[in-house]
Coordinates of C-alpha atoms in Angstrom, one line a residue:
Chain A
M1 CA 81.3 48.9 160.0
S2 CA 80.0 48.4 156.5
L3 CA 82.6 45.7 156.1
L4 CA 80.1 43.2 157.4
Q5 CA 77.1 44.9 155.7
P6 CA 76.4 43.3 152.3
E7 CA 75.6 45.7 149.6
A8 CA 72.3 45.1 147.8
G9 CA 73.6 45.8 144.3
L10 CA 76.5 43.4 144.8
L11 CA 74.2 40.8 146.3
F12 CA 72.0 41.0 143.3
W13 CA 74.8 40.7 140.8
M14 CA 76.4 37.9 142.8
V15 CA 73.2 35.9 142.9
L16 CA 72.8 36.5 139.2
S17 CA 76.3 35.7 138.1
F18 CA 76.8 32.8 140.5
G19 CA 73.4 31.4 139.4
V20 CA 74.4 31.6 135.7
V21 CA 77.8 30.2 136.4
F22 CA 76.3 27.3 138.4
F23 CA 73.6 26.7 135.9
V24 CA 76.0 26.6 132.9
L25 CA 78.8 24.6 134.7
A26 CA 76.6 22.2 136.5
K27 CA 74.6 21.5 133.3
Y28 CA 77.1 21.6 130.5
A29 CA 80.6 21.4 131.9
F30 CA 81.2 19.2 135.0
P31 CA 78.9 16.3 134.3
V32 CA 80.4 16.0 130.8
I33 CA 84.0 16.2 132.1
L34 CA 83.4 13.8 135.0
K35 CA 81.5 11.4 132.8
M36 CA 84.3 11.4 130.2
V37 CA 87.0 11.0 132.8
E38 CA 85.1 8.1 134.4
E39 CA 84.6 6.6 131.0
R40 CA 88.2 7.0 130.2
K41 CA 89.1 5.3 133.5
A42 CA 86.8 2.4 132.7
Y43 CA 88.3 2.3 129.2
I44 CA 91.8 2.1 130.6
D45 CA 90.8 -0.5 133.2
N46 CA 89.1 -2.5 130.5
S47 CA 92.1 -2.2 128.2
L48 CA 94.4 -3.4 130.9
K49 CA 92.2 -6.3 131.6
L50 CA 91.9 -7.1 127.9
A51 CA 95.7 -6.9 127.6
D52 CA 96.2 -9.3 130.4
E53 CA 93.7 -11.7 129.0
T54 CA 95.3 -11.4 125.6
N55 CA 98.7 -12.1 127.1
A56 CA 97.3 -15.2 128.8
Q57 CA 95.7 -16.3 125.6
L58 CA 98.9 -15.7 123.8
E59 CA 100.8 -17.8 126.3
L60 CA 98.2 -20.5 125.8
L61 CA 98.5 -20.3 122.1
K62 CA 102.2 -20.4 122.3
A63 CA 102.1 -23.6 124.4
E64 CA 99.6 -25.0 122.0
G65 CA 101.7 -24.2 119.1
E66 CA 104.7 -25.9 120.7
K67 CA 102.6 -28.9 121.4
I68 CA 101.5 -29.0 117.8
I69 CA 105.1 -28.6 116.6
T70 CA 106.3 -31.5 118.8
K71 CA 103.4 -33.6 117.6
A72 CA 104.3 -32.8 114.1
R73 CA 107.9 -33.7 114.7
E74 CA 106.8 -37.1 116.1
E75 CA 104.6 -37.6 113.2
Q76 CA 107.4 -36.7 110.9
V77 CA 109.5 -39.4 112.5
T78 CA 106.9 -42.0 112.3
I79 CA 106.1 -41.1 108.7
L80 CA 109.8 -41.3 107.8
N81 CA 110.0 -44.7 109.5
D82 CA 106.9 -45.9 107.7
A83 CA 108.3 -44.7 104.4
L84 CA 111.6 -46.5 105.1
S85 CA 109.9 -49.7 105.9
L86 CA 107.6 -49.3 103.0
K87 CA 110.6 -48.8 100.8
E88 CA 112.2 -51.9 102.1
Q89 CA 109.0 -53.8 101.7
I90 CA 108.6 -52.6 98.1
I91 CA 112.2 -53.5 97.4
N92 CA 111.7 -56.9 98.9
E93 CA 108.6 -57.5 97.1
A94 CA 110.2 -56.5 93.9
R95 CA 113.1 -58.7 94.6
N96 CA 110.8 -61.6 95.4
E97 CA 108.8 -61.0 92.3
A98 CA 111.9 -60.8 90.3
K99 CA 113.1 -64.1 91.8
A100 CA 109.8 -65.7 91.1
E101 CA 109.8 -64.5 87.6
A102 CA 113.3 -65.6 87.1
A103 CA 112.5 -69.0 88.6
K104 CA 109.5 -69.3 86.3
Q105 CA 111.5 -68.4 83.3
L106 CA 114.2 -70.8 84.3
E107 CA 111.6 -73.5 84.7
A108 CA 110.2 -72.7 81.3
V109 CA 113.7 -72.8 79.9
R110 CA 114.3 -76.1 81.6
K111 CA 111.1 -77.5 80.3
Q112 CA 112.0 -76.3 76.8
I113 CA 115.5 -77.8 77.3
R114 CA 114.0 -81.1 78.4
K115 CA 111.6 -81.2 75.6
E116 CA 114.2 -80.4 73.2
Q117 CA 116.4 -83.0 74.8
A118 CA 113.6 -85.5 74.4
D119 CA 113.0 -84.5 70.9
A120 CA 116.7 -84.7 70.2
I121 CA 116.8 -88.1 71.8
L122 CA 113.8 -89.2 69.8
E123 CA 115.4 -87.9 66.6
V124 CA 118.7 -89.5 67.6
R125 CA 116.9 -92.7 68.3
S126 CA 115.1 -92.7 65.0
Q127 CA 118.3 -91.9 63.2
V128 CA 120.0 -94.6 65.2
A129 CA 117.2 -96.9 64.2
V130 CA 117.6 -95.9 60.6
L131 CA 121.3 -96.2 60.9
A132 CA 120.9 -99.6 62.6
V133 CA 118.6 -100.7 59.9
D134 CA 121.0 -99.5 57.3
I135 CA 123.9 -101.2 59.0
A136 CA 121.8 -104.2 59.4
E137 CA 121.0 -104.2 55.7
K138 CA 124.6 -103.8 54.9
V139 CA 125.5 -106.6 57.3
I140 CA 122.8 -108.8 56.0
R141 CA 123.9 -108.2 52.4
M142 CA 127.4 -109.0 53.3
Q143 CA 126.7 -112.2 55.1
L144 CA 124.0 -113.7 53.0
N145 CA 126.7 -115.8 51.4
D146 CA 127.2 -117.7 54.6
K147 CA 124.0 -119.5 55.4
E148 CA 125.0 -120.9 58.7
K149 CA 126.4 -117.7 60.1
H150 CA 123.3 -116.0 58.9
M151 CA 121.0 -118.3 60.7
G152 CA 123.0 -118.0 63.8
M153 CA 122.8 -114.3 63.9
I154 CA 119.1 -114.4 63.2
N155 CA 118.6 -116.6 66.2
R156 CA 120.8 -114.5 68.4
L157 CA 118.8 -111.5 67.5
I158 CA 115.6 -113.2 68.2
D159 CA 116.9 -114.3 71.5
E160 CA 118.0 -110.9 72.3
G161 CA 114.6 -109.7 71.3
D162 CA 113.0 -112.4 73.5
N163 CA 115.2 -111.4 76.4
K164 CA 114.2 -108.0 76.0
T165 CA 110.5 -108.7 76.0
M166 CA 111.0 -111.2 78.9
M167 CA 112.8 -108.7 80.8
Q168 CA 110.1 -106.2 80.1
Chain B
M1 CA 102.8 21.8 131.8
T2 CA 101.4 22.6 135.3
S3 CA 104.6 24.2 136.2
N4 CA 104.2 26.4 133.2
G5 CA 100.8 27.6 134.4
F6 CA 102.3 28.1 137.8
E7 CA 105.1 30.2 136.3
I8 CA 102.7 32.4 134.6
V9 CA 100.9 33.0 137.8
V10 CA 104.1 33.8 139.7
R11 CA 105.2 36.1 136.9
S12 CA 102.0 38.0 137.0
L13 CA 102.3 38.3 140.7
L14 CA 105.7 39.8 140.3
V15 CA 104.3 42.2 137.8
A16 CA 101.6 42.9 140.3
C17 CA 104.0 43.8 143.0
L18 CA 106.0 46.1 140.7
S19 CA 103.0 47.9 139.4
L20 CA 101.7 48.5 142.9
L21 CA 105.1 50.0 143.6
I22 CA 104.8 52.2 140.6
S23 CA 101.2 53.2 141.1
L24 CA 101.4 54.2 144.7
P25 CA 104.2 56.7 144.6
V26 CA 102.3 58.6 141.9
A27 CA 99.3 58.6 144.2
A28 CA 101.5 59.8 147.1
Q29 CA 103.2 62.6 145.1
E30 CA 100.0 64.7 145.1
D31 CA 100.1 65.4 148.8
T32 CA 103.7 65.6 149.8
N33 CA 102.9 67.9 152.6
K34 CA 100.1 65.7 153.9
E35 CA 100.6 62.6 156.0
I36 CA 100.0 59.5 154.1
D37 CA 96.8 57.8 155.4
V38 CA 97.5 54.2 155.1
K39 CA 94.2 53.3 156.5
E40 CA 92.4 55.2 153.8
I41 CA 94.5 53.7 151.0
V42 CA 93.8 50.2 152.4
F43 CA 90.1 50.7 153.0
D44 CA 89.6 52.5 149.7
H45 CA 90.8 49.3 148.1
I46 CA 88.9 46.9 150.3
F47 CA 85.6 48.7 149.8
D48 CA 83.8 48.7 146.6
S49 CA 83.8 51.8 144.3
Y50 CA 81.8 53.1 141.3
E51 CA 84.9 53.5 139.1
W52 CA 88.0 51.5 138.5
H53 CA 90.7 53.7 139.9
I54 CA 94.0 52.8 138.3
T55 CA 96.4 55.6 139.3
E56 CA 96.7 59.4 139.5
W57 CA 98.7 61.2 136.9
G58 CA 99.7 64.5 138.5
D59 CA 96.4 65.9 139.7
H60 CA 94.4 64.0 137.3
P61 CA 93.1 60.6 138.3
V62 CA 93.2 57.8 135.8
A63 CA 90.1 55.7 136.2
I64 CA 87.9 53.5 134.1
P65 CA 84.3 54.7 134.5
L66 CA 81.7 51.9 135.1
P67 CA 78.0 52.0 134.5
V68 CA 75.7 53.2 137.3
I69 CA 72.3 51.6 137.4
V70 CA 70.1 53.2 140.0
K71 CA 66.4 53.2 140.7
A72 CA 65.7 56.5 142.5
E73 CA 62.6 56.8 144.7
E74 CA 60.9 59.5 142.6
S75 CA 62.7 59.7 139.3
G76 CA 62.8 56.0 138.5
W77 CA 65.6 54.2 136.7
H78 CA 68.9 55.9 135.9
L79 CA 71.7 54.5 133.8
F80 CA 74.9 56.5 133.2
L81 CA 78.7 56.3 133.5
S82 CA 80.2 56.8 136.9
S83 CA 82.5 59.5 135.5
K84 CA 79.4 61.8 135.7
L85 CA 79.6 61.7 139.5
H86 CA 83.3 62.4 139.7
N87 CA 84.5 64.9 142.3
G88 CA 81.2 65.1 144.0
H89 CA 79.2 66.2 141.0
V90 CA 75.4 65.9 141.2
Y91 CA 73.9 64.2 138.2
Q92 CA 70.1 63.7 137.8
G93 CA 69.7 64.3 141.5
L94 CA 72.2 61.6 142.4
Y95 CA 75.6 62.0 144.0
I96 CA 78.2 60.1 146.0
A97 CA 77.9 60.8 149.7
S98 CA 81.2 62.1 151.1
E99 CA 80.3 61.4 154.7
G100 CA 77.6 60.0 156.9
E101 CA 76.0 56.6 157.0
Y102 CA 76.3 56.1 153.2
K103 CA 79.8 57.4 152.7
G104 CA 81.1 56.4 149.3
K105 CA 77.7 55.3 148.1
I106 CA 75.3 56.9 145.6
V107 CA 72.6 58.7 147.4
E108 CA 69.7 61.0 146.6
K109 CA 67.7 63.5 148.6
N110 CA 64.1 62.7 149.1
S111 CA 61.3 65.4 149.4
Q112 CA 62.2 66.1 153.0
G113 CA 65.7 66.8 152.0
V114 CA 67.0 63.7 153.8
E115 CA 69.8 61.7 152.2
I116 CA 68.5 58.3 151.3
R117 CA 69.9 55.3 149.5
P118 CA 68.2 54.5 146.2
L119 CA 68.0 50.9 144.8
D120 CA 71.5 50.6 143.5
I121 CA 72.5 47.8 141.2
S122 CA 75.4 49.6 139.6
I123 CA 78.2 47.7 137.9
T124 CA 80.8 48.6 140.5
K125 CA 84.4 47.6 140.6
N126 CA 83.6 44.3 142.4
T127 CA 80.6 43.6 140.2
F128 CA 82.6 44.2 137.1
S129 CA 85.4 41.9 138.3
L130 CA 82.8 39.3 139.4
L131 CA 81.1 39.3 136.0
L132 CA 84.4 39.2 134.2
S133 CA 85.7 36.3 136.2
S134 CA 82.4 34.5 135.9
F135 CA 82.5 34.9 132.2
V136 CA 86.1 33.8 132.0
L137 CA 85.3 30.8 134.2
I138 CA 82.4 29.8 131.9
V139 CA 84.5 30.2 128.8
I140 CA 87.4 28.2 130.2
M141 CA 85.2 25.4 131.6
L142 CA 83.2 25.1 128.4
S143 CA 86.4 25.0 126.3
V144 CA 87.7 22.3 128.6
T145 CA 84.4 20.5 128.1
R146 CA 84.6 20.8 124.4
F147 CA 87.9 18.9 124.4
Y148 CA 86.2 16.0 126.2
K149 CA 83.2 16.1 123.9
S150 CA 85.3 15.9 120.8
N151 CA 87.7 13.4 122.3
K152 CA 86.3 10.2 121.0
H153 CA 89.5 8.2 121.4
K154 CA 89.6 8.9 125.1
K155 CA 93.1 10.4 125.0
A156 CA 94.4 12.0 128.2
P157 CA 94.6 15.7 127.8
G158 CA 97.8 17.7 128.1
G159 CA 98.7 21.3 128.7
F160 CA 96.1 23.6 130.2
I161 CA 93.3 21.1 130.0
G162 CA 95.4 18.5 131.7
M163 CA 96.1 20.9 134.5
M164 CA 92.4 21.7 134.8
E165 CA 91.6 17.9 134.8
V166 CA 94.1 17.4 137.7
V167 CA 92.5 20.1 139.7
I168 CA 88.9 19.0 139.0
L169 CA 89.8 15.4 139.9
T170 CA 91.6 16.5 143.0
I171 CA 88.5 18.2 144.3
Y172 CA 86.2 15.5 143.0
E173 CA 88.1 12.6 144.5
D174 CA 89.6 14.1 147.6
V175 CA 86.8 16.4 148.7
V176 CA 83.5 15.6 147.1
I177 CA 83.6 11.8 147.1
K178 CA 85.3 11.5 150.5
C179 CA 83.3 14.2 152.4
V180 CA 79.8 13.9 150.9
G181 CA 79.4 10.2 151.0
K182 CA 77.2 8.1 148.8
D183 CA 75.2 10.9 147.2
Y184 CA 78.4 12.5 145.9
K185 CA 77.2 12.5 142.3
R186 CA 74.3 14.8 143.0
Y187 CA 76.5 17.4 144.8
A188 CA 79.6 17.2 142.6
P189 CA 78.6 19.9 140.1
Y190 CA 77.7 22.4 142.9
L191 CA 80.8 21.8 144.9
L192 CA 83.1 22.0 141.9
T193 CA 81.4 25.2 140.7
V194 CA 81.9 26.7 144.2
F195 CA 85.5 25.7 144.2
F196 CA 86.3 27.2 140.8
F197 CA 84.2 30.2 141.4
V198 CA 86.0 31.1 144.6
L199 CA 89.4 30.1 143.2
F200 CA 89.0 32.2 140.1
N201 CA 87.9 35.3 142.0
N202 CA 90.7 34.8 144.5
L203 CA 93.3 34.6 141.8
M204 CA 91.8 37.5 139.9
G205 CA 92.1 39.5 143.0
L206 CA 95.8 38.9 143.2
I207 CA 96.4 40.4 139.8
P208 CA 96.8 44.1 140.6
I209 CA 96.5 45.5 137.1
F210 CA 93.2 46.4 135.5
P211 CA 90.9 43.4 135.0
G212 CA 92.0 41.9 138.4
G213 CA 92.8 43.2 141.8
A214 CA 89.3 43.8 143.0
N215 CA 88.6 42.5 146.5
V216 CA 85.7 40.3 145.3
T217 CA 85.9 37.3 147.6
G218 CA 86.9 39.6 150.4
N219 CA 83.5 41.2 150.2
I220 CA 80.8 39.9 152.5
A221 CA 78.0 40.0 149.8
I222 CA 79.9 37.5 147.7
T223 CA 80.7 35.1 150.5
L224 CA 77.2 35.5 151.9
V225 CA 75.6 34.3 148.7
L226 CA 78.0 31.4 148.4
S227 CA 77.3 30.2 152.0
I228 CA 73.5 30.7 151.5
C229 CA 73.8 28.4 148.6
T230 CA 75.6 25.9 150.8
F231 CA 73.0 26.5 153.5
I232 CA 70.3 25.6 151.0
A233 CA 72.2 22.5 149.8
I234 CA 72.6 21.4 153.4
N235 CA 69.1 21.9 154.8
V236 CA 66.8 21.6 151.8
F237 CA 68.1 18.2 150.9
G238 CA 68.8 17.0 154.5
T239 CA 67.6 13.6 155.5
K240 CA 64.9 12.8 158.1
E241 CA 67.7 11.6 160.4
Y242 CA 69.5 14.9 160.1
W243 CA 66.4 16.8 161.2
K244 CA 65.7 14.3 163.9
E245 CA 69.2 14.8 165.3
I246 CA 68.6 18.5 165.4
L247 CA 65.1 18.6 166.9
W248 CA 65.3 15.5 169.0
P249 CA 68.9 14.5 169.5
E250 CA 69.9 11.3 171.4
V251 CA 70.7 12.9 174.7
P252 CA 69.2 12.5 178.2
V253 CA 65.6 13.7 178.2
W254 CA 66.2 16.5 180.7
M255 CA 68.4 18.2 178.1
K256 CA 65.4 18.3 175.7
L257 CA 62.5 18.8 178.1
P258 CA 61.1 21.0 179.5
I259 CA 63.7 23.5 178.2
P260 CA 64.8 22.4 174.7
M261 CA 68.5 23.2 175.3
M262 CA 70.0 20.8 172.8
P263 CA 67.5 21.5 170.0
V264 CA 68.2 25.2 170.4
L265 CA 71.9 24.7 170.3
E266 CA 71.5 22.5 167.2
L267 CA 69.3 25.1 165.6
V268 CA 71.9 27.7 166.2
G269 CA 74.4 25.4 164.7
I270 CA 72.5 25.3 161.5
F271 CA 73.2 29.0 161.1
T272 CA 76.7 29.2 162.5
K273 CA 78.0 26.8 159.9
P274 CA 77.3 29.1 156.9
F275 CA 78.1 32.1 159.0
A276 CA 81.6 30.7 159.7
L277 CA 82.0 30.0 155.9
T278 CA 81.0 33.6 155.1
I279 CA 83.3 35.2 157.6
R280 CA 86.3 32.9 157.0
L281 CA 86.6 33.4 153.3
M282 CA 85.9 37.1 153.5
A283 CA 88.3 37.8 156.3
N284 CA 91.1 35.7 154.8
I285 CA 91.0 37.4 151.4
M286 CA 90.4 40.8 152.8
A287 CA 93.3 40.5 155.2
G288 CA 95.5 39.3 152.4
H289 CA 94.7 42.4 150.3
A290 CA 95.1 44.6 153.4
A291 CA 98.5 43.1 154.3
V292 CA 99.9 43.6 150.8
L293 CA 98.7 47.1 150.6
G294 CA 99.9 47.9 154.1
L295 CA 103.4 46.6 153.3
T296 CA 103.5 48.5 150.1
S297 CA 102.4 51.7 151.9
L298 CA 105.4 51.2 154.2
V299 CA 107.6 52.6 151.5
F300 CA 105.8 55.9 151.4
V301 CA 105.2 56.2 155.1
T302 CA 108.9 56.0 155.8
V303 CA 109.8 58.7 153.3
S304 CA 109.8 61.3 156.1
M305 CA 112.1 59.3 158.2
G306 CA 115.2 60.0 156.1
P307 CA 116.8 58.2 153.2
T308 CA 118.5 55.4 155.2
I309 CA 115.4 54.1 156.9
N310 CA 113.4 54.7 153.7
T311 CA 115.8 52.6 151.6
S312 CA 116.0 49.7 154.0
M313 CA 112.3 49.7 154.6
T314 CA 111.7 49.8 150.9
I315 CA 113.8 46.7 150.4
G316 CA 112.1 45.0 153.3
S317 CA 108.7 46.0 152.0
V318 CA 109.4 44.6 148.5
L319 CA 110.7 41.4 149.9
F320 CA 107.7 41.1 152.2
C321 CA 105.4 42.0 149.4
V322 CA 106.7 39.1 147.3
F323 CA 106.5 36.8 150.3
M324 CA 102.9 37.9 151.0
N325 CA 101.8 37.5 147.4
C326 CA 103.2 33.9 147.4
I327 CA 101.3 33.2 150.6
E328 CA 98.2 34.8 149.1
L329 CA 98.5 32.5 146.1
L330 CA 98.5 29.6 148.5
V331 CA 95.7 31.2 150.5
A332 CA 93.7 31.6 147.3
F333 CA 93.8 27.9 146.7
I334 CA 93.5 26.9 150.4
Q335 CA 90.4 29.1 151.0
A336 CA 88.7 27.8 147.9
Y337 CA 89.6 24.3 149.0
V338 CA 88.4 24.8 152.6
F339 CA 85.2 26.4 151.5
T340 CA 84.4 23.5 149.2
M341 CA 85.6 20.9 151.8
L342 CA 83.5 22.4 154.6
S343 CA 80.5 22.6 152.3
A344 CA 81.0 19.0 151.4
V345 CA 81.4 18.0 155.0
F346 CA 78.3 19.8 156.1
I347 CA 76.3 18.3 153.1
G348 CA 77.7 14.9 154.1
L349 CA 76.5 15.4 157.7
S350 CA 73.0 16.3 156.4
R351 CA 72.9 13.1 154.4
V352 CA 73.2 10.9 157.5
E353 CA 71.5 7.6 157.6
S354 CA 69.7 6.3 160.7
H355 CA 72.2 4.8 163.2
H356 CA 70.2 1.6 163.5
K357 CA 70.5 1.1 159.8
K358 CA 74.2 1.7 160.0
K359 CA 74.6 -0.9 162.7
T360 CA 72.9 -3.5 160.7
I361 CA 75.1 -2.8 157.8
E362 CA 78.2 -3.0 159.9

């Protein structure tokens, strides 16, 4: 049977066409397709890995961020506390300074007052002395008529003056 | 998207069935008083022909003439359309033999008046179909490749290209990588080419209208060339260990000397592998074509048995035809797959490493 007898013409064309198909596909088609598919596979794998890594990093960053926030909060609290104490300190200082200033002024005023008192006393004293001299003049003028009385008084005054100096 | 492609194939198969039903009655009308020769119808289809016979319109055959390329022994090269040889015409000393050893082939008479066969590389029906599907295969594969070349963003393809990718990867991962072993990269282009070549020709053979329907992969010349290619791939690139296992296998010495029983068996095995590939593919596809044609012929054979039997047989025949075509669709894929897989397995066997090496690795 010629069923199992290959025909030369068909053999020739088959060798030719299969050869061409094999040459073209094996050179230009399949290597490119397989390479691209493999590259895509690698690309996808890489992307997945990258995504995982990124996620992990994101988690890390998140944790770090939270850490930073809590730290900031703590710092905020300490800063506030510091500010409060500083405020109080400043107020206290101001108060103390004010007190000191006031005391100084008071002191000055007191000194002034004392000085003025002393001045006033001195003035009063000098006026009193003048007055006393005046009075004494008047008294002396009045009593020059009576010699004895006059003498008596002079003695008394001298005594008094002696007492005073003795006492001193 | 894959289901879409599948739908197209199924539809074309249905169209195929219908057109067979339409074309055959016309062919049968011509000889109403003659018995229908189913065998002739089937074998006419299974064998090659110089023209592409489509149908007969009344007494007039509708056929597409194909170029005849012949180198006659004395008159040299001839190139003309096959329509010149129609109805037994003699053209430039050449004619189609109606009987004898070269029945249905172009022959010439030599000086002694003996019918001889000239060198004949005509574009026959099978050749034409073969060239066409080769061309289509190249165009499709290169267009698929172009997508990957221009695809810089490494997007996954959709539609037809996606379907092709699935098929390519199925063969590549399930057959090539698993069966060939560690040298799979070297053999992948060949095995993939074989797969798609066989698959395309199988599928083209299932389309019964003009550009398809030829019994290409059911012809021994086609499968022979394919298995010779596999034979070369197996034996030319076989490892030392492969040849050692053939010529000096690890069996008791009396099986090798003085009569080299095992080496002879192994040497026979070298040739039976491609032979099995050749016959398996050819027989499967040819049988499929024959079965579909035989079932369709049932309609016309039963005409003489009365309308009741004829009607019931017609319904049965159409149902069986649809069923057979579905099976043939499956067979088209399975045979391409099996051819590729066995080629890959044989190649993998020829790439064996030394057993001692293997043990140390294990």
